Coordinates of C-alpha atoms and ligand atoms in Angstrom, one line a residue:
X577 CA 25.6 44.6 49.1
X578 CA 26.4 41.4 51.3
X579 CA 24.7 38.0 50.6
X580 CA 24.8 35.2 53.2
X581 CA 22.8 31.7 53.5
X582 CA 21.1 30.6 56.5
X583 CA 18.7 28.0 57.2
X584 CA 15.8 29.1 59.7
X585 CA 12.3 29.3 60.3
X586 CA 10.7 32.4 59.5
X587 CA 8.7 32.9 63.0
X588 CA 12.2 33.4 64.5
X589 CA 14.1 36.2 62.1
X590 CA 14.8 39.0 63.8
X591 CA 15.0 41.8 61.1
X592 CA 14.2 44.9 59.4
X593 CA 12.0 42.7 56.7
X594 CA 11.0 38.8 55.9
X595 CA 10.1 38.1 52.5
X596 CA 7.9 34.9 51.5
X597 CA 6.1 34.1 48.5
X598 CA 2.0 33.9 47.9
X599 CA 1.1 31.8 44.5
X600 CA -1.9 32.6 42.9
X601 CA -4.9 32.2 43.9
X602 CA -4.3 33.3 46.8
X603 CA -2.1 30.1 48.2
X604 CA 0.6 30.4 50.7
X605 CA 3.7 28.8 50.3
X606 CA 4.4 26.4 53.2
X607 CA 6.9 29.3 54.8
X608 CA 3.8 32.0 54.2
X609 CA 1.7 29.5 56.4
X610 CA 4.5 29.2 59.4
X611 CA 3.9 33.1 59.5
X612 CA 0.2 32.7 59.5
X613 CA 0.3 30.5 62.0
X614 CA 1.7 32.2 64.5
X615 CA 0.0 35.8 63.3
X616 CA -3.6 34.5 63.9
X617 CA -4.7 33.9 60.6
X618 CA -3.5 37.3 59.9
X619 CA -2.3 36.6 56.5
X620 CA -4.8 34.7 55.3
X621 CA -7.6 36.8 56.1
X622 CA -5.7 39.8 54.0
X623 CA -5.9 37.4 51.2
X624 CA -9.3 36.7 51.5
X625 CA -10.5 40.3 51.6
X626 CA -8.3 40.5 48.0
X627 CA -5.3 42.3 49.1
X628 CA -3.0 40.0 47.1
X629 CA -4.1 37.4 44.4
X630 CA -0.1 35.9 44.0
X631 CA 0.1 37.3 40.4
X632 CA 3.9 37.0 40.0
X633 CA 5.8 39.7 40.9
X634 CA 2.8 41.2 43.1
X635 CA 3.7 43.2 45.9
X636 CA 2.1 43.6 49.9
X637 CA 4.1 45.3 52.3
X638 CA 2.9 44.6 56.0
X639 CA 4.2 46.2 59.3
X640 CA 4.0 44.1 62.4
X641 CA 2.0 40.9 61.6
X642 CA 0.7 39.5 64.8
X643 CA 3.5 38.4 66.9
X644 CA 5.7 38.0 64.1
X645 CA 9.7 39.3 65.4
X646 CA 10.2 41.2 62.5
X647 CA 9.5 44.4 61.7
X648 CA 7.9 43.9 58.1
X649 CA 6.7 41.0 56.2
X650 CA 7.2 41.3 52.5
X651 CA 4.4 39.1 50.7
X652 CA 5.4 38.3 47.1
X653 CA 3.5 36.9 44.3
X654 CA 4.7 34.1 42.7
X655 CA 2.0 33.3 39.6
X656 CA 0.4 29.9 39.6
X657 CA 3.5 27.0 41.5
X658 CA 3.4 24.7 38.6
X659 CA 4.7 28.0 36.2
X660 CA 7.3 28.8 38.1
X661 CA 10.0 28.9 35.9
X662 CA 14.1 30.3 35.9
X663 CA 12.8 33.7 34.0
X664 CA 9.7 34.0 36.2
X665 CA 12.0 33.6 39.2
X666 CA 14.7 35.9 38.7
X667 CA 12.0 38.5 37.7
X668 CA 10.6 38.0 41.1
X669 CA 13.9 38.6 42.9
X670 CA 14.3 41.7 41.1
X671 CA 11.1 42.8 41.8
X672 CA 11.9 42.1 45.2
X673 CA 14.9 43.9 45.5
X674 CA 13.5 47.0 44.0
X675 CA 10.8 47.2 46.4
X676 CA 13.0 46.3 49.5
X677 CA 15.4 49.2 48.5
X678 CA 12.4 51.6 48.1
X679 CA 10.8 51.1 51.2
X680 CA 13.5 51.3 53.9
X681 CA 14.5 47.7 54.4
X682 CA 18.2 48.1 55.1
X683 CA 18.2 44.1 56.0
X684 CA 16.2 41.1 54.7
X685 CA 15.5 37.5 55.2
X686 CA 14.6 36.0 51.9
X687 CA 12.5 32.9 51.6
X688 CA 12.4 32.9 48.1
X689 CA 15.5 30.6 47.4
X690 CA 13.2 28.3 49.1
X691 CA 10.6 27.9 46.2
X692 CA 10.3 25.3 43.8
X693 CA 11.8 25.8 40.4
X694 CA 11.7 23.3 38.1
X695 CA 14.7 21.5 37.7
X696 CA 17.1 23.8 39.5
X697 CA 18.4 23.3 42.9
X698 CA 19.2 25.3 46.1
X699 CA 22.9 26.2 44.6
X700 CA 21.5 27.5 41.4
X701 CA 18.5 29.5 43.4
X702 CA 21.2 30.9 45.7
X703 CA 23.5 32.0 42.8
X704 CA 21.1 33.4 40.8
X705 CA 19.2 35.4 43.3
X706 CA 22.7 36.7 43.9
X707 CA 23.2 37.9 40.1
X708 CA 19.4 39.2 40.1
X709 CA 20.0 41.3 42.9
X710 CA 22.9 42.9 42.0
X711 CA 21.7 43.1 38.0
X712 CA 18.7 45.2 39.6
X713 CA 20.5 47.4 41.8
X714 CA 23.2 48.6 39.0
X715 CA 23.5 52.2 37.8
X716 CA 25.6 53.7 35.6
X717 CA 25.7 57.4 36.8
X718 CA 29.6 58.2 36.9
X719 CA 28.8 61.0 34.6
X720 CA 25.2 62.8 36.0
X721 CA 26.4 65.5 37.7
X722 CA 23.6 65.0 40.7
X723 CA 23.3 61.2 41.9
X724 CA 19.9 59.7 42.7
X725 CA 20.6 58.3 45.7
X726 CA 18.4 55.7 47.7
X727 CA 17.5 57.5 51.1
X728 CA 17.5 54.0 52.8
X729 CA 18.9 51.3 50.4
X730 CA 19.3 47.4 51.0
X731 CA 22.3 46.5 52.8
X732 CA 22.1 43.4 53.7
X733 CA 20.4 40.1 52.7
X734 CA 19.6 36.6 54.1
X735 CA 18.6 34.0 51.6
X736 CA 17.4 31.0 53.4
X737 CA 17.9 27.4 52.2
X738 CA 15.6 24.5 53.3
X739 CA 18.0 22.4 55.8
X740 CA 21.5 23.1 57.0
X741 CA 22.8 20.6 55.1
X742 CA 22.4 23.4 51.9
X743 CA 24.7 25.6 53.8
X744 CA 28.1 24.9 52.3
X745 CA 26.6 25.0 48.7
X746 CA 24.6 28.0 49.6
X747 CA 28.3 29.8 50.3
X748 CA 29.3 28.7 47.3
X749 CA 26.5 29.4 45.3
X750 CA 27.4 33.2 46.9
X751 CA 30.6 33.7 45.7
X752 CA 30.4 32.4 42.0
X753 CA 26.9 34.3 41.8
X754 CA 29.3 37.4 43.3
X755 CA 32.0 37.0 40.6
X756 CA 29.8 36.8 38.1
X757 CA 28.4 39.6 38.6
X758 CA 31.5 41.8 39.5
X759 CA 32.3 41.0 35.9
X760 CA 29.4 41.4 34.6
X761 CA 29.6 45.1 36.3
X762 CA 33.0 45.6 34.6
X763 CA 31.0 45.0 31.3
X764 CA 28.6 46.8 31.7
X765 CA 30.9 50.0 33.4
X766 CA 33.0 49.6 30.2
X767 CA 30.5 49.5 27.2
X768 CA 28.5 52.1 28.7
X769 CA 30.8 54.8 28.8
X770 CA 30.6 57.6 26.4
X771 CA 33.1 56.9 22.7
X772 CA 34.4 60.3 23.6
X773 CA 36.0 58.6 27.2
X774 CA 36.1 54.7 26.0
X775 CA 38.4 54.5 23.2
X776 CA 41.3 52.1 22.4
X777 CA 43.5 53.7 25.0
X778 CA 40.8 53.3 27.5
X779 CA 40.4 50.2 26.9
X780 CA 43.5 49.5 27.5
X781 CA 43.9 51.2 31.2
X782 CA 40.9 49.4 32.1
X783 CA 42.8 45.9 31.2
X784 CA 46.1 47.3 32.8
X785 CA 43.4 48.1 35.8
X786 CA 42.8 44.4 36.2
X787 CA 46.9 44.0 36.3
X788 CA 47.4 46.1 39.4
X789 CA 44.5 44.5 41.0
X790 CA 45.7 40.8 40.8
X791 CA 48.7 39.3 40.8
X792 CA 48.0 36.4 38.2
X793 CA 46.8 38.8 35.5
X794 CA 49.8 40.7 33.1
X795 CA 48.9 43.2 30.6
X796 CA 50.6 44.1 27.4
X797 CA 49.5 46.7 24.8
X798 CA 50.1 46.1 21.1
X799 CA 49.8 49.9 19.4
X800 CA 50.0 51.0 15.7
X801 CA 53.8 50.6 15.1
X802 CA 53.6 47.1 16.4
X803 CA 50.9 46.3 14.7
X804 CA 52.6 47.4 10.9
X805 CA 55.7 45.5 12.1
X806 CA 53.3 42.4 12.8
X807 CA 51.2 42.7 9.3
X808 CA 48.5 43.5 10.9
X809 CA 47.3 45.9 8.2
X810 CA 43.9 44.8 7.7
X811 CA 43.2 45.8 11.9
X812 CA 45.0 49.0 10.9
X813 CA 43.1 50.1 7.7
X814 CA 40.0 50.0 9.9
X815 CA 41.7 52.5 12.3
X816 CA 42.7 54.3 10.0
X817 CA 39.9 57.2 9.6
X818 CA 40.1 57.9 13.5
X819 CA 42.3 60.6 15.3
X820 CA 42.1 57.5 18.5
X821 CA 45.2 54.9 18.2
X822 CA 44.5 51.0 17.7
X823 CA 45.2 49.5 20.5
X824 CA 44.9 45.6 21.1
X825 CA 44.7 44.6 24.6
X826 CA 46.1 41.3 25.2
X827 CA 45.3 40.3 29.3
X828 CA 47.2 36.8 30.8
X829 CA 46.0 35.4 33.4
X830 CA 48.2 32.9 34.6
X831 CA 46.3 30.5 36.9
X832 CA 47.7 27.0 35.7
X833 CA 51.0 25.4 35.1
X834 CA 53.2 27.8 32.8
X835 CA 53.2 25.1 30.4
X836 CA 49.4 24.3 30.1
X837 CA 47.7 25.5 26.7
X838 CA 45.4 28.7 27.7
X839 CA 41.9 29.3 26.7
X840 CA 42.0 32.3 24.5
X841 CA 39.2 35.0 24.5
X842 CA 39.2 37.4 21.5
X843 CA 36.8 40.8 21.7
X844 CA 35.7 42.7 18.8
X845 CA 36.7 46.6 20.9
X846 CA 35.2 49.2 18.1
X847 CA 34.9 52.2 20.7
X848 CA 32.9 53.8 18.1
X849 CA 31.5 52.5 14.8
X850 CA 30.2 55.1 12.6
X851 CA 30.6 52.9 9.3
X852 CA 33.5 54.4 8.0
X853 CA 33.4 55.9 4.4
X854 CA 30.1 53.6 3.8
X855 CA 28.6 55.5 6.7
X856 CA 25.9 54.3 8.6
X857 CA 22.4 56.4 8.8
X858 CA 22.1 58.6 11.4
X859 CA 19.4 57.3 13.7
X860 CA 20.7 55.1 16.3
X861 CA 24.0 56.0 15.4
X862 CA 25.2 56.4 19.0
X863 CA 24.4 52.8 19.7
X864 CA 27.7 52.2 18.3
X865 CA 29.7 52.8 20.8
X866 CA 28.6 49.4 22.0
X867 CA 30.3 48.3 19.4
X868 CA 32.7 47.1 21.8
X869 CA 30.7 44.7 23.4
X870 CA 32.8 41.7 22.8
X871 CA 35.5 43.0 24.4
X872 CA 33.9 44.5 27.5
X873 CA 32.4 40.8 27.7
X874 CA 36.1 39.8 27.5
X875 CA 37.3 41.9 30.5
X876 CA 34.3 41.0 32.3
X877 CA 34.8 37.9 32.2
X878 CA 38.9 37.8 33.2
X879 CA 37.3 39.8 35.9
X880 CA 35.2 37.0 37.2
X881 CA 37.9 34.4 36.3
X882 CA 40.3 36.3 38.9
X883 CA 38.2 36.5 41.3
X884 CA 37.7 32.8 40.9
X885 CA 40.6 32.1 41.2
X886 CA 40.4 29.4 38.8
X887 CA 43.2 27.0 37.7
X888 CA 43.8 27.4 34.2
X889 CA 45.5 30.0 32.0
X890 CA 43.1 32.1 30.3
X891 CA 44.2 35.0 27.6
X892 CA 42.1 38.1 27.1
X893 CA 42.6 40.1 23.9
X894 CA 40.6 43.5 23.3
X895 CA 40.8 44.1 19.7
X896 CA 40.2 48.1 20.7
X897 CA 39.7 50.3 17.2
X898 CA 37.7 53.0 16.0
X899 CA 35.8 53.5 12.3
X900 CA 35.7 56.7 11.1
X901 CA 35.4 58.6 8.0
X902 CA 38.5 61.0 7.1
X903 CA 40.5 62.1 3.9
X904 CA 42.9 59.2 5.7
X905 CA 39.9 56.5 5.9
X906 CA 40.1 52.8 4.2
X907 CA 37.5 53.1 1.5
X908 CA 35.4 50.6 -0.6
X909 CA 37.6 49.0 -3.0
X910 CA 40.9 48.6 -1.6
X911 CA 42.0 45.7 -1.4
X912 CA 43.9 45.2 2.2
X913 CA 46.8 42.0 2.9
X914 CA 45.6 40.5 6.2
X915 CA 48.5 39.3 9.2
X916 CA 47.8 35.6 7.4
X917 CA 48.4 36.7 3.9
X918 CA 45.4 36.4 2.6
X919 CA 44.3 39.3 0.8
X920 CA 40.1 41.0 1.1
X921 CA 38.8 43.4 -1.1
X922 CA 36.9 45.7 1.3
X923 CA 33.5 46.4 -0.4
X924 CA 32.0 48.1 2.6
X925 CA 34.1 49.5 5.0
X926 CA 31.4 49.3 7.6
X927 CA 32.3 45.7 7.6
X928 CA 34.6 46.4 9.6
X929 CA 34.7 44.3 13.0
X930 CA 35.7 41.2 10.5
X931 CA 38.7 42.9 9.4
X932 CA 39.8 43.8 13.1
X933 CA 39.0 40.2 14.2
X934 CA 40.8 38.2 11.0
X935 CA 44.5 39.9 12.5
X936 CA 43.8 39.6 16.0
X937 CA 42.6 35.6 15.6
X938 CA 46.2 35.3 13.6
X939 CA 47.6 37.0 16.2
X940 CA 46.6 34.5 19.0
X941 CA 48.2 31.7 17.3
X942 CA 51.5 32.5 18.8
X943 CA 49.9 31.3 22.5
X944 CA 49.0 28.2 21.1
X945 CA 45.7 27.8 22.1
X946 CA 43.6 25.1 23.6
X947 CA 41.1 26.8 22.1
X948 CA 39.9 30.3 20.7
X949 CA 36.5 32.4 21.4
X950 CA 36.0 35.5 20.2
X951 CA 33.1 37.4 20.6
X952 CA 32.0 40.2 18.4
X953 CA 28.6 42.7 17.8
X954 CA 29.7 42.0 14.6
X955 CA 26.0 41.9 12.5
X956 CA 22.9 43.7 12.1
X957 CA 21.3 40.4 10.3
X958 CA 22.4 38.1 13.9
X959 CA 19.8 40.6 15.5
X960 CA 17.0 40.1 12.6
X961 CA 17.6 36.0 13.1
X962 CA 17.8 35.8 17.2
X963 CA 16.9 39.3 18.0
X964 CA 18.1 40.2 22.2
X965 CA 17.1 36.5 23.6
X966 CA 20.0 34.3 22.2
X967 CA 23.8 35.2 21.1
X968 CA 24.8 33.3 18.5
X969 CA 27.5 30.1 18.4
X970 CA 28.9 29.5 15.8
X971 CA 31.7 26.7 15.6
X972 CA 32.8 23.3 13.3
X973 CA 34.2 21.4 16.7
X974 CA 30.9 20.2 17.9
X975 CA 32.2 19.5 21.6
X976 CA 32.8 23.2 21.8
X977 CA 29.7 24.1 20.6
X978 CA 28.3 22.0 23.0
X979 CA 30.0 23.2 25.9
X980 CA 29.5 27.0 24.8
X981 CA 25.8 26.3 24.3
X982 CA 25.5 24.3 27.8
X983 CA 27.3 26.9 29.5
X984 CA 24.6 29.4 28.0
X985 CA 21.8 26.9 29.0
X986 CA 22.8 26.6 33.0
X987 CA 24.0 30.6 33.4
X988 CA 20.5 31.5 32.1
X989 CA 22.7 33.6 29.6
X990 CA 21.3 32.0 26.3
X991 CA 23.0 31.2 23.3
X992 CA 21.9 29.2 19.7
X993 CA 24.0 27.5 17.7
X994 CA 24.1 28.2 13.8
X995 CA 25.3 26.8 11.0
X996 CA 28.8 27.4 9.2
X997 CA 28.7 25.4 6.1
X998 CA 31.1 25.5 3.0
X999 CA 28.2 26.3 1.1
X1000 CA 27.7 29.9 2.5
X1001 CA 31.6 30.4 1.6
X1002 CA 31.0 31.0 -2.0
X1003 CA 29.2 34.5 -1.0
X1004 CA 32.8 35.8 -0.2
X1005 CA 34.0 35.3 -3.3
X1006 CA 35.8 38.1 -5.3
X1007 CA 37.4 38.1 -8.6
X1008 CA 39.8 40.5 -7.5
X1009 CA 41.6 39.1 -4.0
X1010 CA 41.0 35.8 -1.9
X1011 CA 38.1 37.0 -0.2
X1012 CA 35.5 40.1 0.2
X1013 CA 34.4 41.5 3.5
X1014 CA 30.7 40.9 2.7
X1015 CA 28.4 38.7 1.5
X1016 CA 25.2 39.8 0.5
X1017 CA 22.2 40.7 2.5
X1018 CA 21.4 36.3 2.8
X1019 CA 22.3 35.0 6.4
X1020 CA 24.6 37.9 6.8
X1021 CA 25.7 36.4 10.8
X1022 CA 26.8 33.3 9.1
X1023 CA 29.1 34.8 6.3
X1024 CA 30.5 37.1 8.7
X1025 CA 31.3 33.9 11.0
X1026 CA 32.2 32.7 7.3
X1027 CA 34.7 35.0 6.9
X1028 CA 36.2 34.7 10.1
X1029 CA 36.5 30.8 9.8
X1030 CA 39.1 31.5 7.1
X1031 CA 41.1 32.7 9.6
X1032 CA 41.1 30.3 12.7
X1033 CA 42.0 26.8 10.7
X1034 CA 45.0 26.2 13.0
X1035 CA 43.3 26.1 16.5
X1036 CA 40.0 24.9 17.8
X1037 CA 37.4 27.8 17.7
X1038 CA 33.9 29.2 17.8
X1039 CA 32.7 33.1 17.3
X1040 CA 29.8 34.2 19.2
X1041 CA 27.7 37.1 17.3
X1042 CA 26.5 38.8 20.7
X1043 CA 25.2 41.9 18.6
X1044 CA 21.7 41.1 19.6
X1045 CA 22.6 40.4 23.7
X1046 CA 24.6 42.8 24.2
X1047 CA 23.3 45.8 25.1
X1048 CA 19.8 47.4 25.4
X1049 CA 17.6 50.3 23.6
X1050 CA 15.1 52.4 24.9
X1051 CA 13.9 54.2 28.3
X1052 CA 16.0 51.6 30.5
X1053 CA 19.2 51.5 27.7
X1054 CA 22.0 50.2 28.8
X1055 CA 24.7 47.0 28.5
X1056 CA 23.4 43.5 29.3
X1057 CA 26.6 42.6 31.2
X1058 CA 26.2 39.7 28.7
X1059 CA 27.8 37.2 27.9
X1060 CA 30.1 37.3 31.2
X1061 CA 27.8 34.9 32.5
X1062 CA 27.7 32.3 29.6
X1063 CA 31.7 32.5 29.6
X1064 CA 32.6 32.8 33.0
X1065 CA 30.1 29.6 33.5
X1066 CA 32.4 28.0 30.6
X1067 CA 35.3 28.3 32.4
X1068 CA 34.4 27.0 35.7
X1069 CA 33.1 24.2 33.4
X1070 CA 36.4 24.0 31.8
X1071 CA 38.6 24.6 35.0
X1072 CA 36.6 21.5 36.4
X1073 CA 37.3 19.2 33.6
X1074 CA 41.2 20.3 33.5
X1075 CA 42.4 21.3 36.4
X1076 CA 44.3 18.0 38.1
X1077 CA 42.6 16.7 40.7
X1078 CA 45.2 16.5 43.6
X1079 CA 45.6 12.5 44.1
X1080 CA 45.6 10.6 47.2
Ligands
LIG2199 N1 28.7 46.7 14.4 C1 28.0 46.5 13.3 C2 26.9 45.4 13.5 C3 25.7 45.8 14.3 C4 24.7 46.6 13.7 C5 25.5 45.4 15.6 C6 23.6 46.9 14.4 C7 24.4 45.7 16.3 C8 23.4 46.5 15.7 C9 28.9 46.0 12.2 O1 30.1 46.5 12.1 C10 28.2 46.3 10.9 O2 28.1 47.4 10.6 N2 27.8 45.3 10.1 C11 27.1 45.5 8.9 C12 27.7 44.5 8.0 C13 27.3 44.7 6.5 C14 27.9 46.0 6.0 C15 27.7 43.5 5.7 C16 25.7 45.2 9.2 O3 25.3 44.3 9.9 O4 24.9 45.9 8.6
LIG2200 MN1 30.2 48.3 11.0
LIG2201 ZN1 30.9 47.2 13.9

């Protein structure tokens, strides 16, 4: 799809279709009204006969209005203009785009970038219009063996900004909103395919993928005989079970001095979690393989970053790993020596992305970090708390909470900060090692963060819990692309605050 900004007046597009809002009841936007002008009242009198009320997301496909250039006008309801919010919006650009690619429009002018929403500005209209459109239009249907394919689908489209003087932002707005959502592709590509394609190893081409492609990324991949000469033996009990190597991905991109302190991202990568020996029921089952959610949101995002360009150095780990069951499987009741020394007595082995994580954050402290992230579908309860709206934060250095939870705020890509006490650390507790791997069924998100905390005491860090964002259920299942958008909005946060300014 291409995306370019332009500032015009509707009466004098030229194209395949022009698309301008209605509110409800009935009210034109001041663009709608240019085209009734010159169409004779056209418009207006469809409206009053009923045709559209403006209800958002309402429909009305017209073919040549009244000396209008274009060849279709594409009215769109917009609900009442003091609701208008970012949701509503982005619904309606979706909306938009569906019905453009199902009625032949191969090119369109846009005027909804143009409408008022309520506290954003023409950049963040622009960019998210961008990462609507392209959210809408994505398939994943590598595997069907016939392709649905559009007869006539969108090529092309114009979103217009209110004066000129939006044009440079506009282009700008463009290319993050097109980065973004190149990485949030790459998520979604990733944790959608099948556990019997995406395991470790796949993982693990994909990152080296990213390699070929840019010049500031390097790839290396830690596999199980590195890993026991690390002491990485709690990651490896977890792997144990499966016929599928552990393999951690670790992805630098190199974008700022060699000597500057990278951001580190760490993703939980279990290709497949069946539960291990404490097996999980069957129903839903194959839902795991989005297990490796966090780390497709990791990719993702050193996708976006590279196509950024930005000026920092940013390390991407995929903790890639598989839990099976097998006459070789961890079980419940071993007690497993972790990359830090500390020891956990596993009481449920389908606790399992904690004991991945624990090695991979000890790991990381080699690159020493400016920080650590690392994201994870690592509970059921983070679901049963936030449920598919917010991931969860979790972090004791409130400036990074803040930025993480900021980040979430302005990508539309929401995230809630939780608590991560001392108190909740005596539900780890074990008489038998330092730790166990569970909790209890109380605020099972926060041990698990609990647990991980244990782990991260020599840099700054936060854990997301994405395992309620991450991907979706049902008739339109699939992975969110989330949170590439949160994090990749992060680090053009961070790269801003960073990066030297070049004096004068
Ligand atoms: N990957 C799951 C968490 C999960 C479950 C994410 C359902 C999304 C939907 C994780 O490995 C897991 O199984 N966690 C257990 C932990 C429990 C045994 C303490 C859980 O949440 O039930
Ligand atoms: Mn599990
Ligand atoms: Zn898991």
């Amino acid at each position: 799809m291409e995306f370019s900004v332009k500032s015009g007046s509707p009466e004098k597009q030229r194209s395949a279709c022009i698309v301008v809002g209605v509110f409800e009841p009935r009210r034109l936007t001041s663009i709608a009204e240019q085209l009734d002008k010159i169409s004779e009242g056209y418009i207006s009198n469809l409206l009053r006969r009923g045709d559209l009320e403006g209800k958002p997301g309402q429909m009305l496909l017209l073919h040549h209005v009244p000396n209008v250039l274009s060849e279709r006008v594409l009215l769109v309801g917009c609900g009442k203009e003091r609701e208008l919010d970012e949701r509503q919006y982005k619904q309606i650009i979706a909306k938009t785009i569906n019905t453009l690619n199902e009625t032949g429009s191969m090119e369109a002018v846009c005027f909804l970038s143009e409408l008022h929403v309520k506290g954003r500005d023409a950049y963040w209209k622009v960019r998210h219009a961008v990462e609507a459109t392209q959210d809408c239009l994505y398939t994943f249907d590598q595997l069907k063996s016939k392709k649905g394919e559009t007869r006539r689908p969108l090529r092309k489209i114009v979103f217009n900004v209110p004066t000129r003087r939006e044009l440079p932002i506009g282009e700008r707005a463009i290319a993050e909103g097109l980065a973004v959502s190149s990485g949030s592709k790459l998520c979604k590509d990733v944790a959608n395919m099948p556990p019997n394609i995406c395991n470790p190893a796949y993982l693990g081409e994909q990152a080296q993928a990213l390699a070929t492609e840019f010049d500031k990324v390097d790839v290396e991949l830690i596999g199980e005989e590195q890993m026991k000469e690390l002491g990485m033996n709690s990651y490896l009990a977890v792997g144990r079970g499966s016929d599928n190597e552990s393999i951690m991905s670790v992805i630098n991109y190199q974008g700022g001095d060699k000597d500057t302190a990278p951001v580190v991202l760490v993703g939980k990568g279990l290709t497949f979690d069946s539960g291990g020996i404490s097996i999980k029921p069957g129903a839903g089952m194959d839902e795991m393989k989005y297990d490796m959610g966090g780390a497709a949101g990791v990719i993702g995002t050193m996708r976006s970053l590279a196509e950024l360009d930005l000026p920092i150095n940013v390390i991407g780990v995929l903790a890639g790993c598989e839990n099976m069951p097998d006459a070789n499987a961890y079980r419940p009741g071993d007690i497993l020596t972790t990359m830090s020394g500390q020891t956990v007595e596993v009481l449920n082995t389908d606790a399992e992305g904690r004991l991945v994580l624990c090695d991979a954050l000890t790991y990381v402290e080699r690159f020493n970090p400016a920080l650590v992230i690392d994201v994870a579908t690592l509970t059921g309860a983070c679901v049963i708390a936030l449920g598919a709206h917010a991931s969860a934060v979790y972090s004791s250095h409130n400036p990074l909470a803040h930025d993480l939870t900021s980040a979430a705020e302005q990508s539309g890509d929401r995230a809630w900060r939780m608590p991560l006490w001392d108190e909740y650390q005596e539900q780890l507790e074990s008489p038998f090692a330092d730790m166990a791997n569970i909790g209890g069924r109380e605020a099972g998100s926060i041990t698990a963060a609990c647990f991980l905390a244990r782990y991260t005491k020599k840099y700054t860090w936060a854990h997301m819990d994405i395992a309620g964002t991450a991907w979706k259920g049902g008739k339109n299942k699939g992975s969110t692309g989330r949170p590439v958008p949160m994090l990749t909005q992060f680090l053009l946060n961070y790269a801003t605050e960073h990066s030297e300014q070049p004096s004068n």
